mmCIF file with all atom_site columns, C-alpha atoms in Angstrom:
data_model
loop_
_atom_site.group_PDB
_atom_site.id
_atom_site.type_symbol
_atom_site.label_atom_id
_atom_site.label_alt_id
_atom_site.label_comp_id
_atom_site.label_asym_id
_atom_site.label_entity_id
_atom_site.label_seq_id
_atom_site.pdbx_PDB_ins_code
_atom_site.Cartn_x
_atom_site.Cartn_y
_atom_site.Cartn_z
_atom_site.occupancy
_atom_site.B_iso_or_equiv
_atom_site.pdbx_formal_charge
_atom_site.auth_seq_id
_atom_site.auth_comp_id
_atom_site.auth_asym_id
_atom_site.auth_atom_id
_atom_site.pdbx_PDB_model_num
ATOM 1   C CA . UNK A 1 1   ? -5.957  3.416   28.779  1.00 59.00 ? 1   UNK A CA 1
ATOM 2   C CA . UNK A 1 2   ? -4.716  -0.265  28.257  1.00 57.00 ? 2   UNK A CA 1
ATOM 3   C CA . UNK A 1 3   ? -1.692  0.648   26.552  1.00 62.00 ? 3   UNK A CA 1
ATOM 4   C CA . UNK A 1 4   ? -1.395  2.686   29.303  1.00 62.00 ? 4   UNK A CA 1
ATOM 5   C CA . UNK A 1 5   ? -1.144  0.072   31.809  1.00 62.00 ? 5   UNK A CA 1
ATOM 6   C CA . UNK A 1 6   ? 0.763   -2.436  29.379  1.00 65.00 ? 6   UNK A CA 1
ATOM 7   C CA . UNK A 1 7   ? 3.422   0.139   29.332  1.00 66.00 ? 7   UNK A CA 1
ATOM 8   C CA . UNK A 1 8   ? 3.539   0.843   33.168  1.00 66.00 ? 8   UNK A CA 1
ATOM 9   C CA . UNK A 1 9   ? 3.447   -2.831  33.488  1.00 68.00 ? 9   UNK A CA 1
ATOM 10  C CA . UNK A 1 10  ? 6.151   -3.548  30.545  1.00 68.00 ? 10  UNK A CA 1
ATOM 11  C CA . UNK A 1 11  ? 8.103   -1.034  32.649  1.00 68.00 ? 11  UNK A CA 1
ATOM 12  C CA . UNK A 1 12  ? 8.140   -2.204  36.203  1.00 68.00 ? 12  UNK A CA 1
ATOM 13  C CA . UNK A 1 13  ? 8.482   -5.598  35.296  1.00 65.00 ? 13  UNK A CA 1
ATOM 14  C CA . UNK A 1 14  ? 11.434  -5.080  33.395  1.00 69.00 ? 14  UNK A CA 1
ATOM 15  C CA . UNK A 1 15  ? 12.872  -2.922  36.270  1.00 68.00 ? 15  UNK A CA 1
ATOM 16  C CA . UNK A 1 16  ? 12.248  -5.109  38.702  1.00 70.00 ? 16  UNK A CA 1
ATOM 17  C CA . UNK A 1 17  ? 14.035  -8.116  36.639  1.00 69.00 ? 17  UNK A CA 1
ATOM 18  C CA . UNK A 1 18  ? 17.305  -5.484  35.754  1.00 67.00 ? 18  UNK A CA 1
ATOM 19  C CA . UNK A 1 19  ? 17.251  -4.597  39.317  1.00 67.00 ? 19  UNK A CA 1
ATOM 20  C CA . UNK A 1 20  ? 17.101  -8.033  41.131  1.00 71.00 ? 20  UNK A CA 1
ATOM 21  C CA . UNK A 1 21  ? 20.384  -8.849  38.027  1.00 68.00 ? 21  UNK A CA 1
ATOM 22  C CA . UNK A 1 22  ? 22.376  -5.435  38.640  1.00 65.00 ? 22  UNK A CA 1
ATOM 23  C CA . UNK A 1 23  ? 22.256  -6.277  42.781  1.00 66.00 ? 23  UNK A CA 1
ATOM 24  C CA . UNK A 1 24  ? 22.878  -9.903  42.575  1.00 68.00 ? 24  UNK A CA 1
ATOM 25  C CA . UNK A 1 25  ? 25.631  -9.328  40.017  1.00 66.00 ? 25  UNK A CA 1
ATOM 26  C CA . UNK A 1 26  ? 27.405  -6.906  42.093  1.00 61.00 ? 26  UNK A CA 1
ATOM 27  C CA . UNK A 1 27  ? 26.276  -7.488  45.225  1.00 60.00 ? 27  UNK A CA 1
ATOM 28  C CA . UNK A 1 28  ? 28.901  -10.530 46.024  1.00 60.00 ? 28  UNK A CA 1
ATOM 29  C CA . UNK A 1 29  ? 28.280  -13.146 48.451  1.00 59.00 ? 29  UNK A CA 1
ATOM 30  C CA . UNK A 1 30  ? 29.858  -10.696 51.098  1.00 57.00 ? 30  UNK A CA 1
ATOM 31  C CA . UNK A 1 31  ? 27.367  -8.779  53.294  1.00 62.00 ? 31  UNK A CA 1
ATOM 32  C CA . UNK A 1 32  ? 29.234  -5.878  53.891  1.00 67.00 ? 32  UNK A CA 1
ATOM 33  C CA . UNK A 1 33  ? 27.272  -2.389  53.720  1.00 66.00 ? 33  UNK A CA 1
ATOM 34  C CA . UNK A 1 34  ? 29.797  -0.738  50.588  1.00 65.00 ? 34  UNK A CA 1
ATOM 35  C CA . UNK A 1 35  ? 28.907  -3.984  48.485  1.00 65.00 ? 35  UNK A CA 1
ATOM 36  C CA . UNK A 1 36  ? 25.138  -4.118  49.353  1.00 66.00 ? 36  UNK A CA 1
ATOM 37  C CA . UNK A 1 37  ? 25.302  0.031   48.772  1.00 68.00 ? 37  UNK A CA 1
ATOM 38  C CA . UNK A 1 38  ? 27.130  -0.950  44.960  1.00 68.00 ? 38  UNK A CA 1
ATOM 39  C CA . UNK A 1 39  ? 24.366  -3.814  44.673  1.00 67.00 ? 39  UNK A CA 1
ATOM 40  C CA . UNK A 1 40  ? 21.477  -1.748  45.093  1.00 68.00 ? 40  UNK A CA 1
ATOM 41  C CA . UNK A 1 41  ? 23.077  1.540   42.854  1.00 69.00 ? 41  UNK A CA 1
ATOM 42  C CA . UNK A 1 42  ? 23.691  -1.102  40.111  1.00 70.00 ? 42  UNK A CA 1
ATOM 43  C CA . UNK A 1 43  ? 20.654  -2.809  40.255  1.00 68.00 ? 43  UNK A CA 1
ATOM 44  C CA . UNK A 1 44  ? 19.056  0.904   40.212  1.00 69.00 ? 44  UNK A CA 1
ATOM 45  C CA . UNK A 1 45  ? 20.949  0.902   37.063  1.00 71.00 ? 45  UNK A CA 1
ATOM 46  C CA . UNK A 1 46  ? 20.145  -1.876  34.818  1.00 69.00 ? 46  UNK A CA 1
ATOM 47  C CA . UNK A 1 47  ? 16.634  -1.548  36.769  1.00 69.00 ? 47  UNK A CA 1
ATOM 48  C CA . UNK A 1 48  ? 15.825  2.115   34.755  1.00 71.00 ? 48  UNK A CA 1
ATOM 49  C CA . UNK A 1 49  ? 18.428  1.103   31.943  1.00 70.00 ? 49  UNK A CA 1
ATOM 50  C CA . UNK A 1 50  ? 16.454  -2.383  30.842  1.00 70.00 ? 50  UNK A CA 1
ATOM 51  C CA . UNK A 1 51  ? 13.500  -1.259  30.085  1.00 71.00 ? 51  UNK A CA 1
ATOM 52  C CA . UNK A 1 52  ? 14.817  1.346   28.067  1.00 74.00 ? 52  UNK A CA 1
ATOM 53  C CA . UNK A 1 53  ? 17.327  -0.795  25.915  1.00 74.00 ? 53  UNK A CA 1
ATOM 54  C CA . UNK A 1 54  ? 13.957  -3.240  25.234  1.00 73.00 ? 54  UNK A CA 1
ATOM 55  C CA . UNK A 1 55  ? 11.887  -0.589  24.063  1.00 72.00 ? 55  UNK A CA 1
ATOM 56  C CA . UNK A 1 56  ? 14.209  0.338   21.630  1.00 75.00 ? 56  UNK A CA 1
ATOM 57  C CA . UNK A 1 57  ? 14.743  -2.862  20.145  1.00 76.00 ? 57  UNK A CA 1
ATOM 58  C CA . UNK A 1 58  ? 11.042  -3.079  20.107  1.00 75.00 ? 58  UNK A CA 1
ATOM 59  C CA . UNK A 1 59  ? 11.075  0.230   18.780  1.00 72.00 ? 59  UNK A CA 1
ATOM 60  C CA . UNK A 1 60  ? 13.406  -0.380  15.622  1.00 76.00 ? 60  UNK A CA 1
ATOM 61  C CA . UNK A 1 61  ? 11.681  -3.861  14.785  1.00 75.00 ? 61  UNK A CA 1
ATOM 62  C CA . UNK A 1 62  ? 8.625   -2.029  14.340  1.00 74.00 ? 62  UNK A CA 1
ATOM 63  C CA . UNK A 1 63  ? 10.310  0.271   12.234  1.00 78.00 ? 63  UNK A CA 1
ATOM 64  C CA . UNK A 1 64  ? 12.047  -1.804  9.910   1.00 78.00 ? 64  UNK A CA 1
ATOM 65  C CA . UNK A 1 65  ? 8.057   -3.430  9.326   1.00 77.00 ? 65  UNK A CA 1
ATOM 66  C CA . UNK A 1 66  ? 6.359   -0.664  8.985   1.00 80.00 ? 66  UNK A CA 1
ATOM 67  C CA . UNK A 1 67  ? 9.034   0.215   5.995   1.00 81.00 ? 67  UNK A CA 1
ATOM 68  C CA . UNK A 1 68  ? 8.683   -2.968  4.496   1.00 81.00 ? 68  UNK A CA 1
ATOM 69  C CA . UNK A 1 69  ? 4.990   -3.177  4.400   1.00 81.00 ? 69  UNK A CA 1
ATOM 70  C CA . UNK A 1 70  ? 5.007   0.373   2.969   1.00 78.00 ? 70  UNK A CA 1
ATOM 71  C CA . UNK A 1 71  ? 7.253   -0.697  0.055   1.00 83.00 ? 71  UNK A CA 1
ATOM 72  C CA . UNK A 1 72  ? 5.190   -3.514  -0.251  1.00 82.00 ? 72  UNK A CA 1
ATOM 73  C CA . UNK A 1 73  ? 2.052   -1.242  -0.548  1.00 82.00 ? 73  UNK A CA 1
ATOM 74  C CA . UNK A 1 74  ? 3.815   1.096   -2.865  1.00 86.00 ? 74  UNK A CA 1
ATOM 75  C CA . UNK A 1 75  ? 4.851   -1.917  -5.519  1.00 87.00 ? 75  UNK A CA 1
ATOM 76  C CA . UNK A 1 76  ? 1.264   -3.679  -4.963  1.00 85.00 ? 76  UNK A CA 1
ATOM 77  C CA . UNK A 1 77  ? -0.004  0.498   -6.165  1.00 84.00 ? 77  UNK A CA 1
ATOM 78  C CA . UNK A 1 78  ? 2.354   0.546   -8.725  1.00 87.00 ? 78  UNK A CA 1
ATOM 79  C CA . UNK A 1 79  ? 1.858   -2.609  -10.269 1.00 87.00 ? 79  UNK A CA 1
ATOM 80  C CA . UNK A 1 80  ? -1.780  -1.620  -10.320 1.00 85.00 ? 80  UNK A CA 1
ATOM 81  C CA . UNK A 1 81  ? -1.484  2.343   -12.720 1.00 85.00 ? 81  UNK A CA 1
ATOM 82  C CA . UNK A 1 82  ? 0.727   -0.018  -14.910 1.00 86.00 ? 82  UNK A CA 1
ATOM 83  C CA . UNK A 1 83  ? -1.976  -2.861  -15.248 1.00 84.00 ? 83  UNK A CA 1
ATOM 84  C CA . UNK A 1 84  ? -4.969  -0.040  -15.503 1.00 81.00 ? 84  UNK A CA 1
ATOM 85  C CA . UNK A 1 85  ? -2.411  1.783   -18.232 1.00 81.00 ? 85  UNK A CA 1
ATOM 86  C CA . UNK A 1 86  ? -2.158  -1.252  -20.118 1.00 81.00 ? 86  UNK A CA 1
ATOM 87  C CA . UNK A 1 87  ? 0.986   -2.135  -19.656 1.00 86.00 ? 87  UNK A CA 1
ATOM 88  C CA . UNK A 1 88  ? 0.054   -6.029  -18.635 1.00 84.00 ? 88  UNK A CA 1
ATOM 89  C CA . UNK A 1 89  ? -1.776  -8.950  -20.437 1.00 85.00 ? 89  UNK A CA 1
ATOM 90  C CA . UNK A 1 90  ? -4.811  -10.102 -18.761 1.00 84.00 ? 90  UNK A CA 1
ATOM 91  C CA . UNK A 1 91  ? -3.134  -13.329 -17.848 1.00 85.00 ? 91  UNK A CA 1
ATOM 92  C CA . UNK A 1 92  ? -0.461  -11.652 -16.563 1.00 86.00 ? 92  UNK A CA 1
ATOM 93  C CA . UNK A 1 93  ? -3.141  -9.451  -14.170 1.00 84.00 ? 93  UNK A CA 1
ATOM 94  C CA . UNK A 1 94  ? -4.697  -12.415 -13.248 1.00 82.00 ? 94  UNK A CA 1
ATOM 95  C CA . UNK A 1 95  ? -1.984  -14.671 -12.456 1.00 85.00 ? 95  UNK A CA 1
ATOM 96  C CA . UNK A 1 96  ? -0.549  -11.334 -10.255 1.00 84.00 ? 96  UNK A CA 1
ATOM 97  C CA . UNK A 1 97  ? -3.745  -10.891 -8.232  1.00 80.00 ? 97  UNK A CA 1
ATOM 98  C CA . UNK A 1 98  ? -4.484  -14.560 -7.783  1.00 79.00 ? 98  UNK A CA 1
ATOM 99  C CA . UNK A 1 99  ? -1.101  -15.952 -7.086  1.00 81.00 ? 99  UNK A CA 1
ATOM 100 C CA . UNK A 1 100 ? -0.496  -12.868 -4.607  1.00 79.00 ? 100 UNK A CA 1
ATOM 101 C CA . UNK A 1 101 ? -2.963  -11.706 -1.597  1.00 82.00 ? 101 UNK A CA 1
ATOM 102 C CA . UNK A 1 102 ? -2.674  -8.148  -1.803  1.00 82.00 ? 102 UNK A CA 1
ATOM 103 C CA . UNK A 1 103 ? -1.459  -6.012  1.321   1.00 82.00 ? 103 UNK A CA 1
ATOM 104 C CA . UNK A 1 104 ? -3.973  -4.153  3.517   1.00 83.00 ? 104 UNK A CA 1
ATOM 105 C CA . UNK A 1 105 ? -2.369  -1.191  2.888   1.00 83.00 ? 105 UNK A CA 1
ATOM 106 C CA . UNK A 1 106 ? -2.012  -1.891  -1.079  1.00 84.00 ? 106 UNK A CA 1
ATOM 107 C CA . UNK A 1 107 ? -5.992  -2.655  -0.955  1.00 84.00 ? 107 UNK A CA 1
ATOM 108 C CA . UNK A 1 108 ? -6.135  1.255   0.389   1.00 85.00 ? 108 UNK A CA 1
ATOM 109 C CA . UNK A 1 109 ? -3.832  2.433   -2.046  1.00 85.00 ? 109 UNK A CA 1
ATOM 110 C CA . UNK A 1 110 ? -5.925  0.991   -4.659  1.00 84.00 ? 110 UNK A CA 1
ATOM 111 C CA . UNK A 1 111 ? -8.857  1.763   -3.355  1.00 84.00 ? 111 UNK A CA 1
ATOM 112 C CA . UNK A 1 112 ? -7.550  5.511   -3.226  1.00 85.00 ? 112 UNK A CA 1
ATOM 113 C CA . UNK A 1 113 ? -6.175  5.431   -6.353  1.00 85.00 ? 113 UNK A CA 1
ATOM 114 C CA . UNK A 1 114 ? -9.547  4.228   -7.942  1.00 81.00 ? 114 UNK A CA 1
ATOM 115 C CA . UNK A 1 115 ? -11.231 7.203   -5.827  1.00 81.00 ? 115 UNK A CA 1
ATOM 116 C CA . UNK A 1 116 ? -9.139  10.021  -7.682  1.00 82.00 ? 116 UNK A CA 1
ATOM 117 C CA . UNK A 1 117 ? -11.058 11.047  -10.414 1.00 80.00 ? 117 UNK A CA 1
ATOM 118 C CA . UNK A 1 118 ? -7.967  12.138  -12.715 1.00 82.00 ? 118 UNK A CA 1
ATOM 119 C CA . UNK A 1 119 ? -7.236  7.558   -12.540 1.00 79.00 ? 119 UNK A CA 1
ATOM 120 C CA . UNK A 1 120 ? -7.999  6.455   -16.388 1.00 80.00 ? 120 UNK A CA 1
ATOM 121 C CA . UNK A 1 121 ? -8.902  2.895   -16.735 1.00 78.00 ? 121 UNK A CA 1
ATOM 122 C CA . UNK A 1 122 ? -8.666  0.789   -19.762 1.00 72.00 ? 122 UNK A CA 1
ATOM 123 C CA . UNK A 1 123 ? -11.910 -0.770  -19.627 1.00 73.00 ? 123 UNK A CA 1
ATOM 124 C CA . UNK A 1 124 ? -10.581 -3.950  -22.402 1.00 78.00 ? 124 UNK A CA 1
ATOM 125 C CA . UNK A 1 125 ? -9.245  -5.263  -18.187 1.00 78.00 ? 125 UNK A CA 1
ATOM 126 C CA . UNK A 1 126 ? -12.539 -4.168  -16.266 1.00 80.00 ? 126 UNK A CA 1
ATOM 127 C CA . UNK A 1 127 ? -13.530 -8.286  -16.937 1.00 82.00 ? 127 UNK A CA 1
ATOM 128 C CA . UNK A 1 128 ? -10.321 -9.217  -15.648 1.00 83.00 ? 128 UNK A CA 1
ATOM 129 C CA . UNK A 1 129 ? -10.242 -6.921  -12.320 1.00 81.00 ? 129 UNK A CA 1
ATOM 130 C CA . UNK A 1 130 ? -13.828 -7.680  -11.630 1.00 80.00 ? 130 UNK A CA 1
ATOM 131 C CA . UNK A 1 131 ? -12.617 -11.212 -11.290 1.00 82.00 ? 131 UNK A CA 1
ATOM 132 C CA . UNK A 1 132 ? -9.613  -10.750 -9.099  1.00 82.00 ? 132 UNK A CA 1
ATOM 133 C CA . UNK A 1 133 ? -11.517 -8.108  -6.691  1.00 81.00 ? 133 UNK A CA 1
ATOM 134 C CA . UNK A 1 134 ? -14.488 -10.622 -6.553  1.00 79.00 ? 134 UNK A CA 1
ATOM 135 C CA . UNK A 1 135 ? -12.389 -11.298 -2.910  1.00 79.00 ? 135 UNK A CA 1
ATOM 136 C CA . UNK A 1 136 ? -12.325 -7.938  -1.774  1.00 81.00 ? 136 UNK A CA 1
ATOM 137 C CA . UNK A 1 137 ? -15.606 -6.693  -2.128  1.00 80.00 ? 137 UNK A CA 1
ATOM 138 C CA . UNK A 1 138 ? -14.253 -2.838  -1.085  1.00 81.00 ? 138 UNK A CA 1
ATOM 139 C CA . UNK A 1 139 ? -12.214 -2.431  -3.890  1.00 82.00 ? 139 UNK A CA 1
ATOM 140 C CA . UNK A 1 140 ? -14.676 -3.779  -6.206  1.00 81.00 ? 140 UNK A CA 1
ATOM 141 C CA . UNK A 1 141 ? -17.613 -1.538  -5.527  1.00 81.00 ? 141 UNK A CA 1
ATOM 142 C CA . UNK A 1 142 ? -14.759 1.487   -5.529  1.00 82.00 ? 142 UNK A CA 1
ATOM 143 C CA . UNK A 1 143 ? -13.756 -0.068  -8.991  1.00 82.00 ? 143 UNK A CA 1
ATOM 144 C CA . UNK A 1 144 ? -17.225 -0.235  -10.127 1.00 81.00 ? 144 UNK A CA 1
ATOM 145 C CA . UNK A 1 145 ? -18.397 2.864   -8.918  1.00 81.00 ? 145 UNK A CA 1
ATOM 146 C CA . UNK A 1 146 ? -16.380 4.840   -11.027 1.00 80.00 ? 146 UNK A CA 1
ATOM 147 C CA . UNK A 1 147 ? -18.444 6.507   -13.667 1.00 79.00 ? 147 UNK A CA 1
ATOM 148 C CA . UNK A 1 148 ? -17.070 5.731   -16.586 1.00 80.00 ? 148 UNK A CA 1
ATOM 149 C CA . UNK A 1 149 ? -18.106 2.077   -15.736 1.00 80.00 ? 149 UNK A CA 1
ATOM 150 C CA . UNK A 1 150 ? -20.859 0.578   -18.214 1.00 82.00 ? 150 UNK A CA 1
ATOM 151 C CA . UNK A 1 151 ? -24.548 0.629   -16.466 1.00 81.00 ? 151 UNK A CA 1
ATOM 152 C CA . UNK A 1 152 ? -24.615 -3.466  -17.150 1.00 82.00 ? 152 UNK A CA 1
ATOM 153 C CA . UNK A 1 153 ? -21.513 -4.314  -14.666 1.00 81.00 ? 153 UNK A CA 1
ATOM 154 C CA . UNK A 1 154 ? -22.850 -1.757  -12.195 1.00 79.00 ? 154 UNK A CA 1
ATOM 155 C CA . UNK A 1 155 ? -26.148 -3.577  -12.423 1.00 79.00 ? 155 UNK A CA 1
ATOM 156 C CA . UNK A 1 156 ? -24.522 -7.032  -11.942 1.00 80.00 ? 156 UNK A CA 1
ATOM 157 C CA . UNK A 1 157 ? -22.644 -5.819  -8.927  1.00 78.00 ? 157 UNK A CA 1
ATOM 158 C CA . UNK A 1 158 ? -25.463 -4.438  -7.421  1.00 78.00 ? 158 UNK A CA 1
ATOM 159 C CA . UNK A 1 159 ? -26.555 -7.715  -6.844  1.00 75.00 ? 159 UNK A CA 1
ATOM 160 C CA . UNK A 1 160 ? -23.512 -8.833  -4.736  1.00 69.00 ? 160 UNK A CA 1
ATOM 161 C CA . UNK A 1 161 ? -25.322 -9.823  -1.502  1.00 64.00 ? 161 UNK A CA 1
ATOM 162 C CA . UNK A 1 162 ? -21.559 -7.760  0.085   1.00 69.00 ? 162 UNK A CA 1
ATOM 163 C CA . UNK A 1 163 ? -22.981 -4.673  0.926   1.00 65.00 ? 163 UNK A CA 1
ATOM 164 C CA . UNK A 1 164 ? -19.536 -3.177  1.097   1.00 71.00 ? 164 UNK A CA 1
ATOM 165 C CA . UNK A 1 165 ? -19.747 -4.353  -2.364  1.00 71.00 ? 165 UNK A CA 1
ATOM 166 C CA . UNK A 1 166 ? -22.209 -1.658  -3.331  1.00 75.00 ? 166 UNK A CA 1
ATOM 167 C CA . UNK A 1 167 ? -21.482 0.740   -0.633  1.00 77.00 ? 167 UNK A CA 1
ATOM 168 C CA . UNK A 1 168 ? -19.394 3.042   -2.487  1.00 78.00 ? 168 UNK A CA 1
ATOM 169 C CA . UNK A 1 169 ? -22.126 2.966   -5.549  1.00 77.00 ? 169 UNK A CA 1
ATOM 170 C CA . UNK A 1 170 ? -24.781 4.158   -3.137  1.00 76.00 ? 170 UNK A CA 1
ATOM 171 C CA . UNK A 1 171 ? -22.661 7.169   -1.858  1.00 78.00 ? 171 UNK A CA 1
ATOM 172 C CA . UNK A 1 172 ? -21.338 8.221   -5.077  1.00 75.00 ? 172 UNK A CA 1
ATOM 173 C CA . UNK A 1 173 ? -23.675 10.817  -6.760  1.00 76.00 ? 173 UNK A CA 1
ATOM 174 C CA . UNK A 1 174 ? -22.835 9.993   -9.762  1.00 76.00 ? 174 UNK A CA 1
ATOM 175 C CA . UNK A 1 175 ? -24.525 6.413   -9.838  1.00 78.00 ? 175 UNK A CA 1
ATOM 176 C CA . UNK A 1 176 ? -27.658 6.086   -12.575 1.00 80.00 ? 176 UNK A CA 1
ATOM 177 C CA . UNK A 1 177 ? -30.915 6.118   -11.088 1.00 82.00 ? 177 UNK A CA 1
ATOM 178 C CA . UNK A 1 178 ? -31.358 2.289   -12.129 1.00 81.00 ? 178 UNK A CA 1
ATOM 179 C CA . UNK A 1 179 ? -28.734 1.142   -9.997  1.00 79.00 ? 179 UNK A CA 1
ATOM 180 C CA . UNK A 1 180 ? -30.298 3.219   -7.335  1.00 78.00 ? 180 UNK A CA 1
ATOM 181 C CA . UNK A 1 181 ? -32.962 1.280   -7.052  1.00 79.00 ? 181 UNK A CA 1
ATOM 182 C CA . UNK A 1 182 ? -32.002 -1.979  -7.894  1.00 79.00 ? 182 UNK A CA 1
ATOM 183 C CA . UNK A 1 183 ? -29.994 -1.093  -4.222  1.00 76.00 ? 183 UNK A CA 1
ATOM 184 C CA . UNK A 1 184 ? -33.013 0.321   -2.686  1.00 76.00 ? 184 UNK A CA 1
ATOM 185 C CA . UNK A 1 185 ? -34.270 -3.171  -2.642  1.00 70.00 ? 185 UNK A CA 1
ATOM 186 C CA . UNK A 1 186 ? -32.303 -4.595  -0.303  1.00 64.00 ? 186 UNK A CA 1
ATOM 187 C CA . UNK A 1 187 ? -32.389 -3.667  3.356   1.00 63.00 ? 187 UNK A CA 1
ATOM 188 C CA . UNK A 1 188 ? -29.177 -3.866  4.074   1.00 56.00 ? 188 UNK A CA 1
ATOM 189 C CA . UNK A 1 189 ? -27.949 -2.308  1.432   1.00 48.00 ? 189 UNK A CA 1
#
């Protein structure tokens, strides 16, 4: 409903400014009836015209970002199958995740990625990815609630006091019963 009324208002605003341009503009200093007749027409003009030529440069700017922060998702998603392949050092994983603040649409790639249960992990990096997702505590309880993740670093992430942390541990059925209720002891959680 308020983009509603940001758009009506958007529109009559910029009609009313193309308008009052199109009549002055053609409207001359003379106030004969055939030039205040071509004043009004032309402001009627750029009045419904204005409006329209805005919203497409508003349209196409929005565009062009939504493309780049989708290729920006795509190479954060990429970078991360080549790191979990084992196609990076650690240092090299580090420095990418530290130096860089990934994209909130990366973070959901990743975390989608880590959801599909055909994603192989070289666990020789789980160390290293534990410490770059300590900052986004979603994709580190999707990365540790895989289950193919040791029982110790599921136990020492269930004491993150982020209960998004844990979150995806609790709802994924195939978390050991320890972990369970090491969770079950916090309220929040």
């Amino acid at each position: 409903m308020v983009g509603y009324v940001y758009a009506v208002g958007f529109f009559w605003c910029t009609f009313i400014f193309g308008f009052i341009i199109g009549y002055f503009c053609f409207a001359g200093n003379q106030n004969t009836g055939a030039r205040r007749a071509r004043g009004i027409l032309a402001g009627l003009f750029f009045g419904i015209l204005s409006p329209i030529i805005i919203a497409y440069f508003f349209g196409t700017y929005n565009e062009s970002q939504e493309k780049k922060e989708n290729s920006v998702a795509i190479n954060e998603l990429n970078y991360f199958k080549e790191a979990i392949a084992g196609k990076h050092s650690e240092s090299e994983i580090s420095f990418y995740y530290t130096e860089k603040q990934l994209s909130t649409r990366g973070a959901e790639a990743i975390r989608y990625e880590l959801t599909r249960p055909e994603t192989e992990i070289d666990f020789k990096f789980l160390p290293v990815f534990l410490s770059v997702f300590e900052k986004d505590p979603v994709l580190l309880g999707q990365l540790v609630a895989r289950p193919e993740v040791p029982l110790n670093i599921k136990l020492k992430v269930a004491d993150n006091p982020k209960s998004r942390a844990v979150l995806p541990m609790a709802e994924n059925t195939h978390t050991p019963p320890s972990v369970l209720l090491k969770l079950a002891n916090y309220d929040q959680k």
